[in-house]
Coordinates of C-alpha atoms and ligand atoms in Angstrom, one line a residue:
M205 CA -5.4 61.9 -10.1
A206 CA -3.5 60.0 -13.0
T207 CA -5.5 58.6 -15.9
T208 CA -5.0 54.9 -16.9
S209 CA -2.2 55.9 -19.6
E210 CA 0.1 57.2 -17.2
V211 CA -0.1 54.8 -14.5
L212 CA -0.4 51.8 -17.6
A213 CA 3.6 53.9 -18.4
D214 CA 4.8 53.9 -14.5
L215 CA 4.5 50.4 -14.3
E216 CA 7.4 47.1 -15.0
G217 CA 6.0 44.7 -18.2
R218 CA 8.7 42.3 -16.9
L219 CA 9.5 39.3 -14.1
F220 CA 10.1 40.0 -11.4
V221 CA 12.3 37.5 -9.7
G222 CA 15.4 37.8 -7.1
G223 CA 14.6 41.0 -6.6
Q224 CA 15.3 41.8 -10.3
W225 CA 13.0 42.8 -13.2
R226 CA 13.8 40.8 -16.1
A227 CA 12.9 39.9 -20.0
S228 CA 11.7 37.2 -20.9
T229 CA 14.1 34.1 -21.8
S230 CA 12.2 33.2 -25.5
G231 CA 11.9 37.6 -26.0
A232 CA 8.1 37.0 -26.4
W233 CA 5.5 39.3 -24.8
L234 CA 2.0 39.3 -24.1
D235 CA -1.3 41.6 -25.1
V236 CA -3.4 42.8 -22.4
I237 CA -6.1 43.6 -23.6
D238 CA -9.1 45.7 -21.8
P239 CA -12.4 44.1 -22.4
A240 CA -14.6 47.3 -22.1
T241 CA -13.0 48.4 -25.8
G242 CA -11.3 45.0 -27.2
S243 CA -7.9 46.8 -27.2
V244 CA -4.7 46.0 -26.4
I245 CA -4.0 48.5 -23.6
T246 CA 0.1 47.2 -22.9
Q247 CA 1.8 44.2 -23.0
V248 CA 3.9 42.1 -20.2
A249 CA 6.4 39.3 -20.7
D250 CA 5.9 36.0 -21.4
G251 CA 7.5 33.8 -19.0
T252 CA 8.8 29.9 -20.2
P253 CA 9.3 27.4 -18.3
A254 CA 13.5 27.9 -17.4
D255 CA 12.2 31.2 -15.9
G256 CA 9.6 29.4 -13.6
V257 CA 12.5 27.6 -12.4
A258 CA 14.2 30.8 -12.4
A259 CA 11.5 31.9 -9.6
L260 CA 11.6 29.0 -7.5
D261 CA 15.6 29.2 -7.5
A262 CA 15.5 32.5 -6.7
A263 CA 12.8 31.2 -3.9
V264 CA 13.9 28.8 -2.4
A265 CA 17.5 30.6 -1.4
A266 CA 15.5 33.5 0.0
A267 CA 13.9 31.2 1.8
D268 CA 16.4 30.4 5.0
P269 CA 16.6 34.1 5.7
W270 CA 12.7 35.3 5.5
A271 CA 12.0 32.3 7.6
A272 CA 14.8 33.4 10.4
T273 CA 13.4 36.7 10.8
P274 CA 12.2 38.7 13.4
P275 CA 8.2 37.7 13.3
R276 CA 8.0 41.7 13.7
A277 CA 10.5 42.0 11.0
R278 CA 8.1 41.0 8.8
A279 CA 5.0 42.3 10.5
E280 CA 6.3 45.8 9.6
I281 CA 6.8 45.0 6.0
L282 CA 3.1 43.8 5.5
R283 CA 2.4 47.1 6.7
Q284 CA 4.8 49.6 4.7
A285 CA 3.2 47.8 2.1
F286 CA -0.7 48.2 3.3
T287 CA 0.8 52.1 3.9
L288 CA 1.8 52.3 0.7
L289 CA -1.0 50.3 -1.2
Q290 CA -3.7 52.5 0.2
A291 CA -1.6 55.8 -1.3
K292 CA -1.7 53.8 -5.0
S293 CA -5.4 52.7 -4.4
E294 CA -6.4 55.0 -7.6
D295 CA -3.9 53.9 -9.4
L296 CA -4.3 50.2 -8.5
A297 CA -8.3 50.3 -9.2
L298 CA -7.6 52.5 -12.8
L299 CA -4.9 49.0 -13.3
M300 CA -8.4 46.8 -12.1
T301 CA -10.6 48.3 -14.4
A302 CA -8.4 48.9 -17.5
E303 CA -7.4 44.2 -17.1
M304 CA -10.8 43.0 -16.0
G305 CA -13.6 45.3 -16.8
K306 CA -14.9 46.0 -13.4
P307 CA -16.7 49.1 -12.4
L308 CA -14.1 51.7 -10.6
A309 CA -16.3 52.0 -7.3
E310 CA -16.0 48.5 -7.0
A311 CA -11.9 48.3 -8.2
R312 CA -11.2 50.9 -5.5
A313 CA -13.3 48.3 -3.1
E314 CA -11.5 45.6 -4.0
V315 CA -8.6 47.6 -3.5
T316 CA -9.8 48.0 0.5
Y317 CA -10.4 45.5 0.8
G318 CA -7.4 43.4 -0.7
G319 CA -5.2 45.6 0.8
E320 CA -7.1 45.2 4.4
F321 CA -5.3 41.3 4.1
L322 CA -2.1 43.3 4.8
R323 CA -2.8 44.6 7.6
W324 CA -4.8 41.5 9.0
F325 CA -1.5 38.8 8.3
S326 CA 0.9 41.3 9.9
E327 CA -0.2 41.5 12.7
E328 CA -1.1 37.6 13.0
A329 CA 2.9 37.4 12.1
V330 CA 3.2 38.3 15.4
R331 CA 0.4 35.4 17.4
I332 CA 1.7 32.1 16.1
T333 CA 2.4 30.1 19.0
G334 CA 2.1 27.0 20.4
R335 CA 1.4 24.7 22.9
Y336 CA 3.4 23.4 26.0
G337 CA 2.6 20.1 28.3
D338 CA 3.7 17.0 30.0
T339 CA 2.7 14.2 28.6
P340 CA -1.0 12.1 30.1
E341 CA 1.3 9.5 32.0
G342 CA 3.9 12.1 33.4
T343 CA 7.0 11.3 31.2
G344 CA 7.5 14.2 29.0
R345 CA 7.1 17.2 28.3
M346 CA 5.4 18.0 24.8
I347 CA 6.0 20.5 22.9
V348 CA 4.4 21.8 19.9
S349 CA 5.7 25.0 17.4
H350 CA 4.9 26.3 14.8
R351 CA 7.1 26.6 11.4
P352 CA 7.2 27.8 7.4
V353 CA 6.4 25.3 5.0
G354 CA 8.6 27.2 2.4
P355 CA 8.7 27.9 -1.2
C356 CA 4.9 28.1 -2.2
Y357 CA 3.5 27.8 -5.9
L358 CA 0.4 30.8 -5.3
V359 CA -2.0 30.7 -8.8
T360 CA -4.3 33.5 -9.1
P361 CA -7.5 33.7 -11.7
W362 CA -8.8 37.1 -13.1
N363 CA -11.8 38.5 -11.6
F364 CA -10.3 39.4 -8.1
P365 CA -6.4 40.3 -9.9
L366 CA -5.4 42.4 -6.3
A367 CA -7.0 40.3 -3.4
M368 CA -6.3 37.0 -4.6
A369 CA -3.2 37.4 -5.2
T370 CA -2.6 39.8 -1.6
R371 CA -4.7 37.0 0.6
K372 CA -2.4 34.3 -0.1
I373 CA 1.2 36.5 -0.3
A374 CA 0.2 38.7 3.2
P375 CA -0.3 35.4 5.1
A376 CA 3.1 33.3 3.8
L377 CA 4.8 36.2 4.3
A378 CA 4.1 36.8 7.6
A379 CA 4.7 33.3 8.2
G380 CA 8.2 32.8 6.8
C381 CA 7.1 31.9 3.8
T382 CA 8.5 32.4 0.5
V383 CA 6.8 32.4 -3.3
V384 CA 6.3 32.8 -7.0
I385 CA 2.7 33.8 -7.9
K386 CA 1.7 33.2 -11.3
P387 CA -1.4 35.9 -11.9
A388 CA -3.9 35.0 -14.5
E389 CA -3.2 36.3 -18.5
L390 CA -5.7 38.2 -18.9
T391 CA -5.1 40.5 -15.4
P392 CA -1.2 40.2 -15.0
L393 CA -1.1 44.4 -13.7
T394 CA -2.2 44.4 -10.9
T395 CA 0.3 41.6 -9.5
I396 CA 2.6 43.5 -10.9
A397 CA 2.4 46.8 -10.0
F398 CA 1.8 44.9 -5.5
A399 CA 4.9 43.2 -6.1
K400 CA 6.9 47.0 -6.4
I401 CA 5.1 47.9 -3.9
L402 CA 5.7 45.7 -2.2
Q403 CA 10.2 45.7 -3.2
E404 CA 9.2 49.9 -2.2
A405 CA 7.9 48.3 1.7
G406 CA 11.9 47.0 1.7
L407 CA 10.4 43.1 1.0
P408 CA 14.3 41.2 0.5
D409 CA 15.2 40.3 -2.9
G410 CA 13.3 36.6 -4.1
V411 CA 10.7 36.9 -1.2
V412 CA 8.3 37.1 -3.9
N413 CA 8.9 36.5 -7.4
V414 CA 6.2 37.4 -10.7
V415 CA 5.7 35.4 -13.4
T416 CA 3.5 36.4 -15.9
T417 CA 3.0 34.0 -18.9
T418 CA 0.5 32.6 -21.8
D419 CA 1.8 28.4 -20.7
A420 CA 0.3 28.2 -17.6
A421 CA 0.6 24.6 -17.9
G422 CA 4.5 25.1 -18.7
I423 CA 5.2 26.8 -16.0
S424 CA 3.8 25.3 -13.8
E425 CA 4.5 21.7 -14.1
P426 CA 8.6 22.2 -13.4
I427 CA 7.4 23.9 -10.9
L428 CA 5.2 21.4 -9.3
S429 CA 7.9 18.6 -9.7
D430 CA 10.7 20.6 -8.4
P431 CA 10.7 18.7 -5.1
R432 CA 12.4 22.4 -2.5
L433 CA 8.9 23.2 -3.6
R434 CA 6.7 22.4 -0.5
K435 CA 3.4 23.6 -1.2
L436 CA 0.3 25.0 -4.0
S437 CA -2.2 27.7 -3.2
F438 CA -4.6 27.5 -6.1
T439 CA -7.3 29.8 -6.8
G440 CA -9.4 29.6 -10.4
S441 CA -11.9 26.9 -11.4
T442 CA -12.9 23.1 -10.0
P443 CA -11.6 21.4 -13.3
V444 CA -8.2 23.0 -12.9
G445 CA -8.0 23.0 -9.0
K446 CA -8.6 19.3 -9.3
L447 CA -5.5 19.1 -12.4
L448 CA -2.7 20.4 -10.5
M449 CA -4.1 18.5 -7.5
R450 CA -3.2 15.9 -9.2
Q451 CA 0.3 16.4 -10.1
A452 CA 0.8 18.4 -6.6
A453 CA 0.0 14.8 -5.1
S454 CA 3.4 12.5 -6.7
S455 CA 5.3 15.5 -4.4
V456 CA 2.8 15.2 -1.8
L457 CA 2.8 19.1 -2.1
R458 CA 0.7 20.3 0.3
V459 CA -2.0 22.3 -1.3
S460 CA -4.9 25.1 -0.2
M461 CA -7.6 25.1 -3.1
E462 CA -9.8 27.8 -3.5
L463 CA -12.4 26.4 -6.3
G464 CA -15.8 27.2 -8.1
G465 CA -19.0 27.8 -6.7
N466 CA -22.9 27.6 -7.3
A467 CA -24.2 29.2 -4.5
P468 CA -28.0 29.0 -3.5
F469 CA -30.0 31.8 -2.5
L470 CA -32.9 31.0 -0.1
V471 CA -35.7 33.6 0.5
F472 CA -37.9 32.6 2.9
D473 CA -41.6 33.4 3.0
D474 CA -40.8 34.5 6.4
A475 CA -36.9 37.6 4.8
D476 CA -37.8 41.5 4.9
L477 CA -38.2 41.5 1.6
D478 CA -37.0 44.9 1.1
R479 CA -33.2 43.4 2.7
A480 CA -33.7 40.2 0.2
V481 CA -33.5 41.9 -3.0
D482 CA -30.9 45.0 -1.9
G483 CA -28.8 41.4 -1.2
A484 CA -29.7 39.8 -4.4
M485 CA -28.2 42.6 -5.9
L486 CA -25.4 43.2 -3.9
A487 CA -24.8 39.1 -4.1
K488 CA -25.7 38.5 -8.0
F489 CA -24.7 41.4 -10.0
R490 CA -21.0 43.0 -8.0
N491 CA -18.5 42.0 -10.2
I492 CA -20.4 41.9 -12.9
G493 CA -21.6 38.5 -11.5
Q494 CA -18.1 37.3 -12.4
A495 CA -17.1 36.4 -8.7
C496 CA -16.7 33.0 -7.1
T497 CA -19.5 33.8 -4.2
A498 CA -22.0 35.3 -6.2
A499 CA -25.5 34.2 -6.0
N500 CA -26.5 30.7 -8.9
R501 CA -29.5 29.9 -7.7
F502 CA -32.4 32.3 -6.1
L503 CA -34.4 29.5 -4.4
V504 CA -37.4 31.7 -3.3
H505 CA -40.5 31.0 -1.5
E506 CA -43.8 30.4 -3.6
K507 CA -45.7 32.7 -1.7
V508 CA -43.0 35.7 -2.2
A509 CA -41.5 34.4 -5.9
D510 CA -43.1 36.8 -7.7
E511 CA -42.7 40.3 -5.9
F512 CA -39.5 39.4 -5.5
A513 CA -38.7 38.7 -9.2
E514 CA -40.8 42.2 -9.3
R515 CA -38.5 43.5 -7.4
V516 CA -35.3 42.4 -7.9
T517 CA -36.6 43.2 -11.9
A518 CA -37.1 46.5 -11.6
R519 CA -33.6 47.5 -10.1
V520 CA -32.0 45.5 -12.8
R521 CA -33.2 47.7 -15.2
E522 CA -32.1 50.6 -13.1
L523 CA -28.5 48.9 -13.4
R524 CA -26.1 51.1 -16.0
T525 CA -23.5 49.0 -18.1
G526 CA -20.9 50.4 -19.7
R527 CA -17.1 51.0 -19.3
G528 CA -15.8 51.0 -16.0
T529 CA -14.4 53.8 -15.6
E530 CA -17.5 55.6 -16.9
D531 CA -19.4 58.1 -13.2
G532 CA -22.0 56.0 -12.4
V533 CA -21.7 52.6 -15.1
T534 CA -22.7 49.6 -12.7
I535 CA -22.2 46.9 -14.6
G536 CA -19.3 46.4 -16.8
P537 CA -18.2 44.0 -19.5
L538 CA -17.7 40.1 -19.1
I539 CA -13.8 39.2 -19.0
D540 CA -14.0 37.7 -22.6
D541 CA -16.2 36.3 -25.9
R542 CA -15.9 32.7 -24.1
A543 CA -17.7 34.6 -21.1
V544 CA -20.8 35.9 -23.0
S545 CA -21.2 32.9 -25.7
K546 CA -21.8 30.8 -21.9
A547 CA -24.0 33.6 -20.8
R548 CA -26.0 33.7 -24.1
D549 CA -26.3 29.2 -24.3
L550 CA -27.0 29.2 -20.4
V551 CA -30.1 32.1 -21.2
E552 CA -31.1 30.4 -24.2
D553 CA -31.5 27.0 -22.2
A554 CA -33.2 28.0 -19.7
V555 CA -36.1 29.7 -21.6
A556 CA -36.0 27.2 -24.0
R557 CA -37.1 24.6 -21.1
G558 CA -40.0 27.5 -19.9
A559 CA -37.9 30.1 -17.7
L560 CA -39.8 33.5 -17.7
L561 CA -36.9 36.1 -19.6
R562 CA -38.5 39.0 -17.1
A563 CA -35.2 41.2 -18.5
G564 CA -31.9 41.7 -20.2
G565 CA -31.1 37.9 -21.7
K566 CA -28.5 38.8 -24.3
A567 CA -25.3 40.6 -25.8
T568 CA -25.4 44.0 -26.1
G569 CA -22.9 43.6 -28.7
G570 CA -18.7 44.7 -29.4
P571 CA -16.1 46.4 -28.9
G572 CA -16.3 44.8 -26.2
T573 CA -17.8 42.5 -23.9
F574 CA -20.9 43.3 -22.5
F575 CA -24.1 41.1 -21.5
E576 CA -28.0 42.9 -20.3
P577 CA -28.1 42.4 -16.5
T578 CA -31.3 39.3 -17.1
V579 CA -33.5 38.2 -14.4
L580 CA -34.9 34.7 -15.2
A581 CA -38.0 33.5 -13.2
D582 CA -39.5 30.0 -12.9
V583 CA -36.7 28.4 -14.1
T584 CA -37.0 24.6 -14.9
A585 CA -35.4 22.1 -12.5
D586 CA -33.1 20.3 -15.8
S587 CA -32.7 23.7 -16.6
R588 CA -28.6 23.7 -17.2
I589 CA -27.8 26.8 -15.1
L590 CA -29.0 25.6 -11.9
H591 CA -26.0 23.3 -12.4
E592 CA -23.3 25.2 -13.6
E593 CA -21.2 28.3 -12.4
I594 CA -23.4 31.3 -14.4
F595 CA -19.8 33.9 -13.7
G596 CA -22.7 36.1 -15.1
P597 CA -24.9 39.3 -14.7
V598 CA -28.4 36.4 -14.8
L599 CA -30.4 36.3 -11.8
A600 CA -32.3 32.5 -12.5
I601 CA -35.2 32.7 -10.0
V602 CA -36.8 29.2 -8.3
P603 CA -39.5 28.7 -6.7
F604 CA -39.6 26.6 -3.7
T605 CA -42.7 25.0 -1.3
D606 CA -40.8 24.5 2.0
E607 CA -37.9 24.4 4.6
D608 CA -37.3 21.1 3.2
E609 CA -37.4 21.3 -0.4
A610 CA -35.3 24.7 0.1
V611 CA -32.6 22.8 1.7
R612 CA -32.1 19.7 -0.9
L613 CA -32.7 22.4 -4.0
A614 CA -29.7 24.4 -1.9
N615 CA -27.4 20.8 -1.3
S616 CA -27.9 19.0 -4.3
T617 CA -24.7 20.3 -6.2
E618 CA -21.1 19.3 -5.7
F619 CA -19.7 22.4 -5.2
G620 CA -20.2 24.1 -1.5
L621 CA -18.7 27.0 -1.0
V622 CA -21.4 30.0 0.1
S623 CA -24.8 30.5 0.6
Y624 CA -27.6 33.3 1.4
V625 CA -30.6 33.0 3.7
F626 CA -33.0 35.6 4.7
T627 CA -35.5 34.9 7.2
Q628 CA -36.3 36.6 10.1
N629 CA -36.8 33.8 12.3
P630 CA -34.2 33.1 14.0
A631 CA -35.0 29.4 15.0
R632 CA -34.9 28.4 11.2
G633 CA -31.2 30.9 10.7
Q634 CA -30.2 28.5 12.8
R635 CA -31.0 25.0 11.2
M636 CA -29.6 26.5 7.8
I637 CA -26.4 27.4 9.4
D638 CA -26.1 23.3 10.2
R639 CA -28.0 22.0 7.5
L640 CA -26.5 24.1 4.2
E641 CA -23.6 22.3 2.8
T642 CA -21.6 25.1 2.3
G643 CA -18.5 26.8 3.8
M644 CA -19.5 30.3 4.4
M645 CA -23.3 31.6 4.5
G646 CA -24.2 35.2 5.1
L647 CA -28.1 35.4 7.1
N648 CA -29.5 38.3 6.3
V649 CA -26.7 40.0 3.9
G650 CA -25.6 39.1 0.9
A651 CA -21.6 40.1 0.7
I652 CA -19.3 38.1 3.0
S653 CA -15.9 38.4 2.2
N654 CA -13.6 39.8 5.4
A655 CA -10.0 39.5 5.7
A656 CA -11.6 38.6 9.2
A657 CA -13.0 35.9 8.5
P658 CA -11.5 32.1 7.3
F659 CA -13.4 31.7 3.5
G660 CA -13.2 29.0 2.1
G661 CA -14.8 26.0 0.9
V662 CA -16.5 22.4 1.5
K663 CA -16.9 19.8 -1.7
Q664 CA -15.6 20.4 -4.0
S665 CA -15.6 24.1 -4.0
G666 CA -12.0 23.4 -2.2
I667 CA -10.0 22.7 1.6
G668 CA -8.3 25.0 2.8
R669 CA -9.2 28.3 4.3
E670 CA -7.8 32.2 3.5
G671 CA -8.3 35.1 6.1
G672 CA -8.8 35.2 9.7
S673 CA -6.8 33.0 12.3
E674 CA -7.1 29.7 10.4
G675 CA -5.0 31.4 7.3
I676 CA -1.8 32.0 8.7
H677 CA -2.1 27.8 9.7
E678 CA -1.9 27.3 5.3
Y679 CA 1.2 28.4 5.3
L680 CA 2.3 26.8 8.6
S681 CA 3.8 23.5 9.5
V682 CA 2.9 21.9 12.8
K683 CA 6.6 20.3 15.0
Y684 CA 6.0 18.5 17.3
T685 CA 9.0 18.1 19.7
L686 CA 9.4 15.6 23.2
T687 CA 11.6 16.3 25.9
P688 CA 12.3 13.9 29.2
D689 CA 10.6 14.5 32.1
P690 CA 12.8 17.0 33.8
Y691 CA 12.0 14.8 37.3
A692 CA 13.0 11.4 36.8
D693 CA 16.8 11.1 36.8
R694 CA 16.7 12.9 40.0
Ligands
LIG97 P1 -9.1 29.4 -14.0 O1 -8.9 28.0 -13.5 O2 -9.4 28.5 -16.1 O3 -7.5 29.8 -14.3 C1 -7.2 30.4 -13.0 C2 -5.4 30.3 -12.6 O4 -5.2 29.1 -13.3 C3 -5.1 31.0 -13.8 O5 -3.6 31.8 -13.4 C4 -4.8 30.3 -14.9 O6 -3.6 31.3 -16.0 C5 -4.1 29.1 -14.1 N1 -4.2 28.1 -14.7 C6 -5.0 27.6 -16.0 N2 -4.7 26.3 -16.2 C7 -3.7 25.9 -15.5 C8 -2.5 24.5 -15.5 N3 -2.9 23.9 -17.2 N4 -1.9 24.2 -15.5 C9 -1.9 25.1 -14.5 N5 -2.5 27.0 -14.4 C10 -3.6 26.5 -15.1 O7 -9.8 30.6 -13.7 P2 -10.4 31.4 -13.9 O8 -11.5 31.5 -15.0 O9 -9.5 32.6 -14.2 O10 -11.5 32.0 -12.6 C11 -12.6 31.6 -12.4 C12 -12.4 30.8 -11.5 O11 -12.7 31.0 -10.3 C13 -14.2 30.2 -11.1 O12 -14.2 28.7 -10.9 C14 -14.5 31.4 -9.1 O13 -15.3 29.8 -9.1 C15 -12.8 30.8 -9.2 N6 -12.9 31.6 -8.0 C16 -12.9 31.4 -7.0 C17 -12.3 31.7 -5.4 C18 -12.2 31.1 -4.3 O14 -11.6 31.1 -3.4 N7 -13.1 29.7 -4.6 C19 -12.3 33.3 -5.3 C20 -12.1 33.5 -7.5 C21 -12.4 32.5 -8.0

């Protein structure tokens, strides 16, 4: 098994443009930091706006040949990338843990999850179908087909450095689109390693281009205003998503937006509490709480709220905080100092407003940006923690008295990504599917992601879906053709 330094020594640190690995036009480099130690682990090219435009040039040049490549050939490259990704699973997991901090076991799970998008969309590439039918008046025939939208700009966050890239690149390639991807500046290494895998899998030059940069806004502006670009797919925070939507509006770009969340986690008094506690640990502490799907508000029926709080507190005390590469570690560092300050501020605010601190509550001090796994009970309605995305290992419990109140509390947010519901009453479960305003729901489960399922939100959590049979349609446009009634002139 390779070590992190061996994997890093093997890594390409330059921009990937038109199939070439090249330095930034400014010659600048950006530092990649290990959040578990605060030290620089390596450097990668710090791309400029001119590099971004060069990457778009390459994506535009490759667009027609790639769209004309048979779906089966596109599918086989994706499938080959899937196979290579499995073979390099350990290297990718080490890179992710080094640049992002998650425990190695979770990084391995992300390689599995991220890889599934390659396999799934290799299968979808050959199933892009259309419709054919008579007009109702019988005067003609209607053909509905799908065409690739064209060159796409993909912007990804740091929290799932591999899966957020494959979840966009795989459907885009399957649909016949070329792309420029800009990974988060905090975690550029995994995307670079993945681009190398695509190259090895036989992807033609220019189909995928990678620009790493500290100047996200500077790179994005000329790409988004370029009339050759056809689509923006963004995963990240809601404020940045809104900003990019405004920029995309000027050329009426197709957009997919996977934005922030504030997931409610409902535990009814008829829930199987063992299941609910297991689900809570997963929904809250996976990825150190830094997931858009992380449960943000635990709404628990007043009859079981104390027992639930006691049981999750006992489980939280078993968590082990430390460097992700160490055996047995379940909680790695937060991504940076800002994330630690935010978690601390939210906990202090909740306690000041009357919440009971049952476990954790503090930053652990350097080196590294660690925050103790924390449980807060009896959190009051005005606490910031219920209204902001925590993005940290803090579990906040709010008691409720009946189903209507639970629904009202759950829906009282501008976000609508995912909800979790624990009940053993099937009718209540069905009512929750109808009544909770979220794009996804875990019913008696604490994790919902699957490459075969449509991932996405409603309200300010986003527009569009990634994964499932829906995912490829984000990269296809509908083309309607009318032909005359073939019998008209007989
Ligand atoms: P972020 O919005 O700060 O950054 C996301 C990406 O946007 C990064 O690549 C960043 O460099 C880029 N960016 C930032 N400012 C930009 C600008 N002015 N112009 C162009 N690009 C810009 O988000 P983050 O902190 O990296 O990620 C965390 C957020 O992502 C959370 O809100 C989380 O909920 C969300 N998220 C959502 C999903 C989902 O599927 N809905 C998945 C993962 C993360």
